[in-house]
PDB file of C-alpha atoms in Angstrom:
ATOM      1  CA  MET T   1     -44.826 -63.114  99.657  1.00 73.00           C
ATOM      2  CA  PRO T   2     -42.595 -60.103  98.892  1.00 86.00           C
ATOM      3  CA  GLU T   3     -44.407 -57.634  96.663  1.00 89.00           C
ATOM      4  CA  LEU T   4     -43.222 -54.692  94.594  1.00 93.00           C
ATOM      5  CA  PRO T   5     -41.918 -52.517  97.489  1.00 92.00           C
ATOM      6  CA  GLU T   6     -39.997 -55.398  99.082  1.00 91.00           C
ATOM      7  CA  VAL T   7     -38.452 -56.542  95.787  1.00 93.00           C
ATOM      8  CA  GLU T   8     -37.585 -52.947  94.843  1.00 93.00           C
ATOM      9  CA  THR T   9     -35.944 -52.489  98.248  1.00 92.00           C
ATOM     10  CA  ILE T  10     -33.726 -55.531  97.742  1.00 92.00           C
ATOM     11  CA  ALA T  11     -32.944 -54.556  94.139  1.00 94.00           C
ATOM     12  CA  ARG T  12     -31.792 -51.104  95.258  1.00 93.00           C
ATOM     13  CA  GLY T  13     -29.609 -52.656  97.932  1.00 93.00           C
ATOM     14  CA  LEU T  14     -27.996 -55.006  95.427  1.00 96.00           C
ATOM     15  CA  ARG T  15     -27.339 -52.136  93.019  1.00 95.00           C
ATOM     16  CA  GLN T  16     -25.311 -50.454  95.739  1.00 94.00           C
ATOM     17  CA  SER T  17     -23.441 -53.563  96.833  1.00 95.00           C
ATOM     18  CA  VAL T  18     -22.744 -55.871  93.868  1.00 97.00           C
ATOM     19  CA  LEU T  19     -23.019 -53.778  90.695  1.00 96.00           C
ATOM     20  CA  GLY T  20     -19.894 -54.232  88.566  1.00 96.00           C
ATOM     21  CA  ARG T  21     -18.739 -57.308  90.453  1.00 97.00           C
ATOM     22  CA  ARG T  22     -17.722 -60.449  88.557  1.00 97.00           C
ATOM     23  CA  ILE T  23     -18.937 -63.921  89.491  1.00 97.00           C
ATOM     24  CA  LEU T  24     -16.024 -66.340  89.893  1.00 97.00           C
ATOM     25  CA  SER T  25     -17.784 -69.549  90.855  1.00 97.00           C
ATOM     26  CA  VAL T  26     -21.151 -71.058  91.730  1.00 97.00           C
ATOM     27  CA  THR T  27     -21.969 -73.428  94.592  1.00 97.00           C
ATOM     28  CA  LEU T  28     -25.462 -74.890  94.796  1.00 97.00           C
ATOM     29  CA  GLY T  29     -27.261 -76.760  97.573  1.00 95.00           C
ATOM     30  CA  LYS T  30     -30.829 -77.935  97.121  1.00 94.00           C
ATOM     31  CA  MET T  31     -31.835 -77.172  93.569  1.00 95.00           C
ATOM     32  CA  ASP T  32     -35.554 -77.920  93.222  1.00 95.00           C
ATOM     33  CA  PHE T  33     -36.330 -74.193  92.836  1.00 96.00           C
ATOM     34  CA  ILE T  34     -33.799 -73.691  89.997  1.00 97.00           C
ATOM     35  CA  ASP T  35     -35.011 -74.127  86.423  1.00 96.00           C
ATOM     36  CA  ASP T  36     -31.726 -75.555  85.125  1.00 96.00           C
ATOM     37  CA  PRO T  37     -28.980 -75.816  87.767  1.00 97.00           C
ATOM     38  CA  ALA T  38     -26.386 -76.907  85.189  1.00 97.00           C
ATOM     39  CA  ALA T  39     -26.943 -73.664  83.256  1.00 96.00           C
ATOM     40  CA  LEU T  40     -26.040 -71.599  86.325  1.00 97.00           C
ATOM     41  CA  GLU T  41     -22.897 -73.633  86.962  1.00 96.00           C
ATOM     42  CA  GLN T  42     -21.861 -73.474  83.314  1.00 96.00           C
ATOM     43  CA  HIS T  43     -22.688 -69.904  82.330  1.00 96.00           C
ATOM     44  CA  LEU T  44     -22.400 -67.706  85.423  1.00 97.00           C
ATOM     45  CA  PRO T  45     -18.635 -67.977  86.151  1.00 96.00           C
ATOM     46  CA  GLY T  46     -16.874 -65.081  84.441  1.00 96.00           C
ATOM     47  CA  LYS T  47     -20.016 -62.980  84.062  1.00 96.00           C
ATOM     48  CA  GLN T  48     -20.137 -59.406  85.343  1.00 97.00           C
ATOM     49  CA  ILE T  49     -23.244 -57.986  87.057  1.00 97.00           C
ATOM     50  CA  THR T  50     -24.011 -54.857  85.055  1.00 97.00           C
ATOM     51  CA  ALA T  51     -27.542 -54.045  86.275  1.00 97.00           C
ATOM     52  CA  VAL T  52     -30.152 -55.129  88.815  1.00 97.00           C
ATOM     53  CA  GLU T  53     -33.717 -54.614  87.604  1.00 96.00           C
ATOM     54  CA  ARG T  54     -37.109 -55.248  89.135  1.00 95.00           C
ATOM     55  CA  HIS T  55     -39.855 -56.680  86.959  1.00 95.00           C
ATOM     56  CA  GLY T  56     -42.978 -56.972  89.051  1.00 93.00           C
ATOM     57  CA  LYS T  57     -42.244 -59.398  91.881  1.00 93.00           C
ATOM     58  CA  PHE T  58     -38.945 -60.727  90.550  1.00 94.00           C
ATOM     59  CA  MET T  59     -35.480 -59.379  89.874  1.00 96.00           C
ATOM     60  CA  LEU T  60     -33.171 -59.676  86.906  1.00 96.00           C
ATOM     61  CA  LEU T  61     -29.431 -59.496  87.475  1.00 97.00           C
ATOM     62  CA  ARG T  62     -28.166 -58.455  84.043  1.00 97.00           C
ATOM     63  CA  LEU T  63     -24.939 -60.233  83.143  1.00 97.00           C
ATOM     64  CA  THR T  64     -22.285 -59.653  80.490  1.00 93.00           C
ATOM     65  CA  PRO T  65     -18.820 -61.033  79.833  1.00 87.00           C
ATOM     66  CA  PRO T  66     -16.273 -58.647  81.398  1.00 69.00           C
ATOM     67  CA  VAL T  67     -14.374 -56.224  79.176  1.00 64.00           C
ATOM     68  CA  THR T  68     -10.609 -56.780  78.894  1.00 58.00           C
ATOM     69  CA  LYS T  69      -8.476 -53.679  79.344  1.00 58.00           C
ATOM     70  CA  GLY T  70      -6.961 -52.542  76.091  1.00 52.00           C
ATOM     71  CA  SER T  71      -9.165 -54.770  73.949  1.00 47.00           C
ATOM     72  CA  GLY T  72     -11.648 -52.107  72.945  1.00 47.00           C
ATOM     73  CA  ALA T  73     -14.778 -50.750  74.562  1.00 39.00           C
ATOM     74  CA  CYS T  74     -17.002 -53.515  73.278  1.00 42.00           C
ATOM     75  CA  ALA T  75     -14.673 -56.489  73.297  1.00 41.00           C
ATOM     76  CA  PRO T  76     -15.539 -59.173  75.845  1.00 42.00           C
ATOM     77  CA  SER T  77     -12.740 -60.904  77.705  1.00 41.00           C
ATOM     78  CA  GLY T  78     -12.114 -64.502  78.599  1.00 40.00           C
ATOM     79  CA  THR T  79     -14.758 -67.137  78.152  1.00 37.00           C
ATOM     80  CA  THR T  80     -18.363 -66.390  77.331  1.00 37.00           C
ATOM     81  CA  ASN T  81     -19.299 -69.968  78.322  1.00 40.00           C
ATOM     82  CA  GLY T  82     -20.833 -70.533  74.931  1.00 42.00           C
ATOM     83  CA  ASP T  83     -23.876 -68.316  75.308  1.00 55.00           C
ATOM     84  CA  GLY T  84     -22.571 -65.480  73.187  1.00 51.00           C
ATOM     85  CA  GLY T  85     -22.851 -62.497  75.518  1.00 57.00           C
ATOM     86  CA  SER T  86     -25.473 -60.797  77.655  1.00 76.00           C
ATOM     87  CA  ALA T  87     -27.964 -62.752  79.734  1.00 94.00           C
ATOM     88  CA  SER T  88     -29.770 -62.481  83.069  1.00 97.00           C
ATOM     89  CA  LEU T  89     -30.180 -64.319  86.336  1.00 97.00           C
ATOM     90  CA  LEU T  90     -33.852 -64.307  87.301  1.00 97.00           C
ATOM     91  CA  VAL T  91     -34.521 -64.346  91.041  1.00 97.00           C
ATOM     92  CA  HIS T  92     -37.996 -64.745  92.542  1.00 95.00           C
ATOM     93  CA  LEU T  93     -38.024 -64.735  96.342  1.00 93.00           C
ATOM     94  CA  GLY T  94     -41.187 -66.779  96.804  1.00 91.00           C
ATOM     95  CA  MET T  95     -42.418 -66.760 100.414  1.00 87.00           C
ATOM     96  CA  THR T  96     -39.158 -66.852 102.395  1.00 88.00           C
ATOM     97  CA  GLY T  97     -36.373 -66.160  99.904  1.00 91.00           C
ATOM     98  CA  HIS T  98     -33.565 -63.692 100.586  1.00 91.00           C
ATOM     99  CA  ILE T  99     -30.531 -62.706  98.539  1.00 94.00           C
ATOM    100  CA  ALA T 100     -27.650 -60.577  99.835  1.00 94.00           C
ATOM    101  CA  PRO T 101     -23.833 -60.374  99.773  1.00 95.00           C
ATOM    102  CA  HIS T 102     -21.856 -61.739 102.735  1.00 95.00           C
ATOM    103  CA  PRO T 103     -18.157 -61.935 103.628  1.00 95.00           C
ATOM    104  CA  GLY T 104     -16.735 -65.121 102.159  1.00 93.00           C
ATOM    105  CA  SER T 105     -15.299 -66.065 105.549  1.00 92.00           C
ATOM    106  CA  GLN T 106     -18.710 -65.880 107.238  1.00 93.00           C
ATOM    107  CA  PRO T 107     -20.349 -69.295 107.761  1.00 94.00           C
ATOM    108  CA  CYS T 108     -23.428 -69.892 105.632  1.00 94.00           C
ATOM    109  CA  LYS T 109     -26.772 -69.705 107.392  1.00 92.00           C
ATOM    110  CA  LYS T 110     -29.171 -72.613 107.426  1.00 93.00           C
ATOM    111  CA  HIS T 111     -31.216 -72.965 104.205  1.00 94.00           C
ATOM    112  CA  THR T 112     -28.531 -71.316 102.051  1.00 96.00           C
ATOM    113  CA  HIS T 113     -29.015 -72.965  98.659  1.00 96.00           C
ATOM    114  CA  ALA T 114     -26.929 -70.855  96.257  1.00 97.00           C
ATOM    115  CA  CYS T 115     -23.586 -69.093  96.694  1.00 97.00           C
ATOM    116  CA  PHE T 116     -21.988 -66.930  94.017  1.00 98.00           C
ATOM    117  CA  LEU T 117     -18.360 -66.091  94.776  1.00 98.00           C
ATOM    118  CA  LEU T 118     -17.583 -62.513  93.695  1.00 98.00           C
ATOM    119  CA  ASP T 119     -14.259 -61.058  92.588  1.00 97.00           C
ATOM    120  CA  ASP T 120     -13.921 -58.998  95.787  1.00 96.00           C
ATOM    121  CA  GLY T 121     -14.018 -62.075  98.034  1.00 96.00           C
ATOM    122  CA  ARG T 122     -17.640 -61.778  99.093  1.00 97.00           C
ATOM    123  CA  GLU T 123     -20.386 -64.249  98.297  1.00 97.00           C
ATOM    124  CA  LEU T 124     -23.837 -63.397  96.984  1.00 97.00           C
ATOM    125  CA  ARG T 125     -25.996 -65.919  98.865  1.00 97.00           C
ATOM    126  CA  TYR T 126     -29.572 -67.021  98.352  1.00 96.00           C
ATOM    127  CA  THR T 127     -31.406 -68.486 101.334  1.00 94.00           C
ATOM    128  CA  ASP T 128     -34.935 -69.872 101.272  1.00 93.00           C
ATOM    129  CA  ALA T 129     -36.389 -71.999 104.074  1.00 90.00           C
ATOM    130  CA  ARG T 130     -39.493 -73.103 102.159  1.00 90.00           C
ATOM    131  CA  ARG T 131     -37.978 -73.027  98.666  1.00 92.00           C
ATOM    132  CA  PHE T 132     -41.058 -71.504  97.031  1.00 92.00           C
ATOM    133  CA  GLY T 133     -38.834 -69.087  95.131  1.00 94.00           C
ATOM    134  CA  ARG T 134     -37.357 -69.485  91.690  1.00 96.00           C
ATOM    135  CA  MET T 135     -33.991 -68.978  90.025  1.00 97.00           C
ATOM    136  CA  ALA T 136     -33.192 -69.264  86.328  1.00 97.00           C
ATOM    137  CA  TYR T 137     -30.449 -68.363  83.870  1.00 97.00           C
ATOM    138  CA  LEU T 138     -32.097 -66.737  80.855  1.00 96.00           C
ATOM    139  CA  SER T 139     -30.836 -65.292  77.594  1.00 92.00           C
ATOM    140  CA  GLY T 140     -32.120 -64.523  74.118  1.00 90.00           C
ATOM    141  CA  ALA T 141     -35.607 -65.774  73.272  1.00 92.00           C
ATOM    142  CA  ALA T 142     -36.061 -67.427  76.680  1.00 93.00           C
ATOM    143  CA  LEU T 143     -35.601 -64.069  78.399  1.00 92.00           C
ATOM    144  CA  GLU T 144     -37.969 -62.303  75.999  1.00 92.00           C
ATOM    145  CA  GLU T 145     -40.604 -64.982  76.545  1.00 93.00           C
ATOM    146  CA  GLU T 146     -40.305 -64.604  80.325  1.00 91.00           C
ATOM    147  CA  LEU T 147     -40.990 -60.868  80.137  1.00 91.00           C
ATOM    148  CA  TYR T 148     -43.724 -61.134  77.520  1.00 92.00           C
ATOM    149  CA  GLY T 149     -47.232 -60.744  78.892  1.00 89.00           C
ATOM    150  CA  LEU T 150     -46.306 -58.883  82.062  1.00 94.00           C
ATOM    151  CA  GLY T 151     -48.663 -56.019  82.850  1.00 95.00           C
ATOM    152  CA  ALA T 152     -47.810 -52.370  83.359  1.00 96.00           C
ATOM    153  CA  ASP T 153     -45.601 -51.273  86.236  1.00 96.00           C
ATOM    154  CA  PRO T 154     -47.877 -49.425  88.707  1.00 96.00           C
ATOM    155  CA  LEU T 155     -45.151 -46.857  89.383  1.00 96.00           C
ATOM    156  CA  GLU T 156     -44.803 -46.048  85.693  1.00 96.00           C
ATOM    157  CA  VAL T 157     -48.276 -46.492  84.190  1.00 97.00           C
ATOM    158  CA  SER T 158     -50.148 -43.268  83.421  1.00 97.00           C
ATOM    159  CA  THR T 159     -53.439 -42.519  85.126  1.00 97.00           C
ATOM    160  CA  LYS T 160     -55.196 -42.708  81.760  1.00 97.00           C
ATOM    161  CA  GLU T 161     -53.868 -46.188  80.999  1.00 97.00           C
ATOM    162  CA  PHE T 162     -54.558 -47.386  84.549  1.00 98.00           C
ATOM    163  CA  VAL T 163     -58.183 -46.274  84.274  1.00 98.00           C
ATOM    164  CA  VAL T 164     -58.561 -48.173  80.999  1.00 97.00           C
ATOM    165  CA  ARG T 165     -56.982 -51.321  82.439  1.00 96.00           C
ATOM    166  CA  MET T 166     -59.377 -51.261  85.400  1.00 97.00           C
ATOM    167  CA  ARG T 167     -62.621 -50.254  83.686  1.00 96.00           C
ATOM    168  CA  MET T 168     -62.457 -52.416  80.557  1.00 93.00           C
ATOM    169  CA  ARG T 169     -62.771 -55.676  82.522  1.00 91.00           C
ATOM    170  CA  ARG T 170     -65.674 -57.187  84.453  1.00 90.00           C
ATOM    171  CA  ALA T 171     -63.458 -58.966  86.981  1.00 95.00           C
ATOM    172  CA  ARG T 172     -63.432 -57.940  90.644  1.00 96.00           C
ATOM    173  CA  VAL T 173     -61.195 -54.931  91.171  1.00 97.00           C
ATOM    174  CA  LYS T 174     -59.128 -56.835  93.753  1.00 97.00           C
ATOM    175  CA  ALA T 175     -58.564 -59.617  91.206  1.00 97.00           C
ATOM    176  CA  LEU T 176     -57.461 -57.035  88.624  1.00 97.00           C
ATOM    177  CA  LEU T 177     -54.922 -55.543  91.010  1.00 97.00           C
ATOM    178  CA  LEU T 178     -53.487 -59.019  91.665  1.00 97.00           C
ATOM    179  CA  ASP T 179     -53.438 -60.022  87.978  1.00 96.00           C
ATOM    180  CA  GLN T 180     -49.778 -59.774  86.912  1.00 95.00           C
ATOM    181  CA  GLY T 181     -50.934 -59.469  83.304  1.00 95.00           C
ATOM    182  CA  VAL T 182     -52.765 -56.240  84.199  1.00 97.00           C
ATOM    183  CA  LEU T 183     -50.311 -54.752  86.702  1.00 96.00           C
ATOM    184  CA  ARG T 184     -47.030 -56.344  87.660  1.00 96.00           C
ATOM    185  CA  GLY T 185     -45.857 -56.386  91.253  1.00 95.00           C
ATOM    186  CA  VAL T 186     -49.025 -55.741  93.283  1.00 96.00           C
ATOM    187  CA  GLY T 187     -49.957 -58.400  95.840  1.00 92.00           C
ATOM    188  CA  ASN T 188     -52.458 -58.904  98.630  1.00 93.00           C
ATOM    189  CA  ILE T 189     -51.052 -56.356 101.070  1.00 93.00           C
ATOM    190  CA  TYR T 190     -50.885 -53.326  98.798  1.00 95.00           C
ATOM    191  CA  ALA T 191     -54.100 -54.187  96.959  1.00 97.00           C
ATOM    192  CA  ASP T 192     -56.016 -54.090 100.256  1.00 96.00           C
ATOM    193  CA  GLU T 193     -54.242 -50.940 101.425  1.00 96.00           C
ATOM    194  CA  SER T 194     -54.887 -49.016  98.204  1.00 97.00           C
ATOM    195  CA  LEU T 195     -58.551 -50.087  98.046  1.00 98.00           C
ATOM    196  CA  TRP T 196     -59.033 -48.946 101.645  1.00 97.00           C
ATOM    197  CA  ARG T 197     -57.490 -45.554 100.913  1.00 97.00           C
ATOM    198  CA  ALA T 198     -59.602 -45.135  97.763  1.00 98.00           C
ATOM    199  CA  LYS T 199     -62.767 -46.301  99.621  1.00 98.00           C
ATOM    200  CA  ILE T 200     -63.484 -49.059  97.101  1.00 98.00           C
ATOM    201  CA  HIS T 201     -64.784 -52.484  98.123  1.00 97.00           C
ATOM    202  CA  PRO T 202     -62.490 -55.300  96.859  1.00 96.00           C
ATOM    203  CA  ALA T 203     -65.459 -57.157  95.310  1.00 95.00           C
ATOM    204  CA  ARG T 204     -66.503 -54.247  93.083  1.00 95.00           C
ATOM    205  CA  LEU T 205     -66.301 -54.974  89.373  1.00 95.00           C
ATOM    206  CA  GLY T 206     -63.631 -53.079  87.501  1.00 96.00           C
ATOM    207  CA  ALA T 207     -66.143 -52.196  84.771  1.00 96.00           C
ATOM    208  CA  GLY T 208     -68.433 -50.746  87.433  1.00 95.00           C
ATOM    209  CA  LEU T 209     -65.937 -48.165  88.664  1.00 96.00           C
ATOM    210  CA  THR T 210     -66.443 -44.562  87.686  1.00 97.00           C
ATOM    211  CA  ARG T 211     -63.530 -42.775  86.069  1.00 97.00           C
ATOM    212  CA  LYS T 212     -63.113 -40.735  89.240  1.00 98.00           C
ATOM    213  CA  GLN T 213     -62.955 -43.881  91.392  1.00 97.00           C
ATOM    214  CA  ALA T 214     -60.396 -45.516  89.105  1.00 98.00           C
ATOM    215  CA  GLU T 215     -58.267 -42.366  89.161  1.00 98.00           C
ATOM    216  CA  ALA T 216     -58.469 -42.249  92.958  1.00 98.00           C
ATOM    217  CA  LEU T 217     -57.359 -45.882  93.117  1.00 98.00           C
ATOM    218  CA  HIS T 218     -54.364 -45.194  90.894  1.00 98.00           C
ATOM    219  CA  HIS T 219     -53.271 -42.233  93.014  1.00 98.00           C
ATOM    220  CA  ALA T 220     -53.743 -44.272  96.213  1.00 98.00           C
ATOM    221  CA  LEU T 221     -51.818 -47.268  94.894  1.00 97.00           C
ATOM    222  CA  ARG T 222     -48.905 -45.215  93.657  1.00 97.00           C
ATOM    223  CA  ALA T 223     -48.651 -43.161  96.854  1.00 96.00           C
ATOM    224  CA  ILE T 224     -48.745 -46.292  99.024  1.00 94.00           C
ATOM    225  CA  LEU T 225     -46.134 -48.128  96.958  1.00 96.00           C
ATOM    226  CA  GLU T 226     -43.779 -45.136  97.008  1.00 95.00           C
ATOM    227  CA  LYS T 227     -44.172 -44.728 100.770  1.00 93.00           C
ATOM    228  CA  ALA T 228     -43.654 -48.464 101.328  1.00 93.00           C
ATOM    229  CA  ILE T 229     -40.449 -48.364  99.279  1.00 92.00           C
ATOM    230  CA  ALA T 230     -39.227 -45.392 101.318  1.00 89.00           C
ATOM    231  CA  MET T 231     -39.858 -47.466 104.476  1.00 86.00           C
ATOM    232  CA  ARG T 232     -38.130 -50.544 102.986  1.00 72.00           C
ATOM    233  CA  GLY T 233     -41.323 -52.569 102.570  1.00 71.00           C
ATOM    234  CA  SER T 234     -43.448 -54.557 105.010  1.00 76.00           C
ATOM    235  CA  SER T 235     -41.930 -57.240 107.226  1.00 57.00           C
ATOM    236  CA  ILE T 236     -44.867 -59.482 108.088  1.00 61.00           C
ATOM    237  CA  SER T 237     -42.814 -62.557 108.946  1.00 59.00           C
ATOM    238  CA  ASP T 238     -39.563 -63.212 107.070  1.00 59.00           C
ATOM    239  CA  PHE T 239     -38.765 -60.227 104.856  1.00 55.00           C
ATOM    240  CA  LEU T 240     -35.355 -58.564 105.250  1.00 57.00           C
ATOM    241  CA  ASP T 241     -33.704 -56.073 102.905  1.00 52.00           C
ATOM    242  CA  ALA T 242     -30.321 -56.580 101.230  1.00 57.00           C
ATOM    243  CA  GLU T 243     -28.585 -55.431 104.419  1.00 59.00           C
ATOM    244  CA  GLY T 244     -30.501 -57.867 106.610  1.00 59.00           C
ATOM    245  CA  GLU T 245     -32.815 -55.238 108.098  1.00 63.00           C
ATOM    246  CA  PRO T 246     -36.627 -55.570 108.346  1.00 59.00           C
ATOM    247  CA  GLY T 247     -38.993 -53.144 106.640  1.00 57.00           C
ATOM    248  CA  GLU T 248     -41.213 -50.741 108.559  1.00 66.00           C
ATOM    249  CA  TYR T 249     -44.306 -50.154 106.426  1.00 81.00           C
ATOM    250  CA  GLN T 250     -46.324 -52.780 108.332  1.00 80.00           C
ATOM    251  CA  ARG T 251     -46.724 -50.075 110.983  1.00 85.00           C
ATOM    252  CA  ARG T 252     -48.716 -48.065 108.417  1.00 88.00           C
ATOM    253  CA  HIS T 253     -51.160 -50.801 107.430  1.00 93.00           C
ATOM    254  CA  ARG T 254     -54.741 -49.534 107.566  1.00 93.00           C
ATOM    255  CA  ALA T 255     -56.618 -52.636 106.345  1.00 95.00           C
ATOM    256  CA  TYR T 256     -54.421 -55.660 105.731  1.00 94.00           C
ATOM    257  CA  GLY T 257     -54.353 -58.051 108.671  1.00 91.00           C
ATOM    258  CA  ARG T 258     -56.505 -55.777 110.873  1.00 93.00           C
ATOM    259  CA  GLU T 259     -59.660 -57.899 111.085  1.00 95.00           C
ATOM    260  CA  GLY T 260     -61.803 -56.834 114.049  1.00 95.00           C
ATOM    261  CA  LYS T 261     -59.735 -53.708 114.710  1.00 95.00           C
ATOM    262  CA  PRO T 262     -61.321 -50.258 114.298  1.00 96.00           C
ATOM    263  CA  CYS T 263     -61.051 -48.478 110.963  1.00 97.00           C
ATOM    264  CA  TYR T 264     -58.690 -45.505 111.161  1.00 95.00           C
ATOM    265  CA  ARG T 265     -61.332 -43.308 109.491  1.00 96.00           C
ATOM    266  CA  CYS T 266     -64.666 -44.267 111.055  1.00 96.00           C
ATOM    267  CA  ARG T 267     -63.833 -46.748 113.861  1.00 96.00           C
ATOM    268  CA  THR T 268     -66.006 -49.480 112.319  1.00 96.00           C
ATOM    269  CA  PRO T 269     -64.342 -52.899 112.812  1.00 96.00           C
ATOM    270  CA  ILE T 270     -62.335 -54.029 109.782  1.00 96.00           C
ATOM    271  CA  ARG T 271     -63.842 -57.167 108.234  1.00 96.00           C
ATOM    272  CA  ARG T 272     -62.532 -59.927 105.993  1.00 96.00           C
ATOM    273  CA  THR T 273     -63.904 -61.592 102.873  1.00 95.00           C
ATOM    274  CA  ILE T 274     -62.494 -63.808 100.138  1.00 94.00           C
ATOM    275  CA  VAL T 275     -61.911 -62.273  96.694  1.00 94.00           C
ATOM    276  CA  ALA T 276     -59.913 -63.968  93.939  1.00 90.00           C
ATOM    277  CA  GLY T 277     -59.139 -66.759  96.393  1.00 92.00           C
ATOM    278  CA  ARG T 278     -57.378 -64.399  98.797  1.00 92.00           C
ATOM    279  CA  SER T 279     -58.308 -62.923 102.158  1.00 93.00           C
ATOM    280  CA  SER T 280     -59.353 -59.328 101.605  1.00 96.00           C
ATOM    281  CA  TYR T 281     -59.592 -56.816 104.442  1.00 96.00           C
ATOM    282  CA  PHE T 282     -61.928 -53.821 104.194  1.00 97.00           C
ATOM    283  CA  CYS T 283     -64.064 -51.380 106.167  1.00 97.00           C
ATOM    284  CA  PRO T 284     -67.788 -52.177 105.687  1.00 95.00           C
ATOM    285  CA  SER T 285     -68.701 -48.520 106.268  1.00 96.00           C
ATOM    286  CA  CYS T 286     -66.075 -46.747 104.176  1.00 96.00           C
ATOM    287  CA  GLN T 287     -65.946 -49.379 101.434  1.00 96.00           C
ATOM    288  CA  ARG T 288     -69.566 -50.127 100.604  1.00 93.00           C
ATOM    289  CA  ALA T 289     -70.124 -53.630  99.252  1.00 91.00           C
ATOM    290  CA  PRO T 290     -71.822 -54.120  95.860  1.00 89.00           C
ATOM    291  CA  ARG T 291     -75.143 -55.942  95.825  1.00 79.00           C
ATOM    292  CA  ALA T 292     -73.716 -59.214  94.534  1.00 68.00           C
ATOM    293  CA  SER T 293     -70.538 -59.292  96.579  1.00 66.00           C
ATOM    294  CA  ALA T 294     -68.551 -61.986  98.297  1.00 64.00           C
ATOM    295  CA  VAL T 295     -69.766 -63.058 101.726  1.00 73.00           C
ATOM    296  CA  THR T 296     -68.212 -61.178 104.635  1.00 83.00           C
ATOM    297  CA  LEU T 297     -66.689 -63.717 106.985  1.00 82.00           C
ATOM    298  CA  PRO T 298     -67.823 -63.682 110.643  1.00 88.00           C
ATOM    299  CA  LEU T 299     -65.393 -62.291 113.158  1.00 86.00           C
ATOM    300  CA  PRO T 300     -63.511 -64.938 115.138  1.00 82.00           C
ATOM    301  CA  LYS T 301     -64.675 -65.183 118.790  1.00 69.00           C
ATOM    302  CA  GLN T 302     -61.433 -63.677 120.071  1.00 62.00           C
ATOM    303  CA  LYS T 303     -61.856 -60.678 117.751  1.00 56.00           C
ATOM    304  CA  ILE T 304     -65.463 -60.178 118.959  1.00 54.00           C
ATOM    305  CA  LYS T 305     -64.314 -60.284 122.584  1.00 55.00           C
ATOM    306  CA  GLN T 306     -61.587 -57.732 121.892  1.00 56.00           C
ATOM    307  CA  GLN T 307     -64.054 -55.451 120.094  1.00 54.00           C
ATOM    308  CA  LYS T 308     -66.580 -55.627 122.954  1.00 53.00           C
ATOM    309  CA  THR T 309     -63.826 -54.754 125.423  1.00 56.00           C
ATOM    310  CA  ALA T 310     -62.790 -51.790 123.259  1.00 53.00           C
ATOM    311  CA  ASP T 311     -66.399 -50.592 122.943  1.00 55.00           C
ATOM    312  CA  HIS T 312     -66.916 -50.882 126.723  1.00 52.00           C
ATOM    313  CA  SER T 313     -63.761 -48.865 127.408  1.00 54.00           C
ATOM    314  CA  LYS T 314     -64.890 -46.219 124.914  1.00 50.00           C
ATOM    315  CA  ARG T 315     -68.315 -45.886 126.598  1.00 51.00           C
ATOM    316  CA  ASN T 316     -66.659 -45.522 129.985  1.00 54.00           C
ATOM    317  CA  ARG T 317     -64.430 -42.755 128.687  1.00 52.00           C
ATOM    318  CA  GLN T 318     -67.459 -40.912 127.276  1.00 50.00           C
ATOM    319  CA  ARG T 319     -69.604 -41.320 130.434  1.00 51.00           C
ATOM    320  CA  PRO T 320     -69.800 -38.017 132.388  1.00 51.00           C
ATOM    321  CA  LEU T 321     -68.325 -38.009 135.867  1.00 46.00           C
ATOM    322  CA  LEU T 322     -70.788 -37.738 138.817  1.00 44.00           C
ATOM    323  CA  SER T 323     -70.377 -34.652 140.936  1.00 35.00           C
TER     324      SER T 323
END
């Protein structure tokens, strides 16, 4: 599922490509991922996209009625569709969602479920093969309620506040990183990567971290997220940015998905356990497990075979040559 860096990458692309554009019409396909399809069809036509914001793992396309020339700086033009002004289109990409502008003359790809015709002739299209995403038209109290309860943004939260949020709870530190009420936007990939860099086992209790460890985790998380954004996120399977290009940060993964492969620090094979119901990858040497930790899962047979082959090759390289 796209996490903070992937969603931020798409949001930045949309800011460059559709900001200021007006939506002329809405065409919907399958609608089981849309909160209220009729609201989109009724309220979106005539709205202007004035901002694209990221809130954790979802985006808000801020919408206002367009301003008529000569009618004053604050006077809206045309029809407001009965909702009285500003609102937002919430977009959550789920597992396989993608949203990007396309030429109106270009045929729609398979699994395109929403098309928003823009005033420059292009279409903002949402595709989602598995339809685990979400789309909703929100305004007023409904929008406030949606944003209420979200945790701090990990790119904006201070080190002091981050330390408090981690150390005041007795939940596993991996669970705290994934809790959108504690931090918004962090998912499995970047939780594992930041814990590896900070040398903290994912099953450690947040309340058991020292202040120094919590500070190290904050610095690691922020640095990793910023680098992942710079590399347009991680493309594990389906993720593409707003221009249809894959991300590159998966090449920098040090823990996530590397079960059985040697740790980049100490060469110990990366192992996997289950924390907060999610697979968690860690180095058993660099990230010491607490006494009452989750069970480390055995390596699959194929991983063991690969590791033995790697160890044998390493011993051969170290063996001195006979004269």
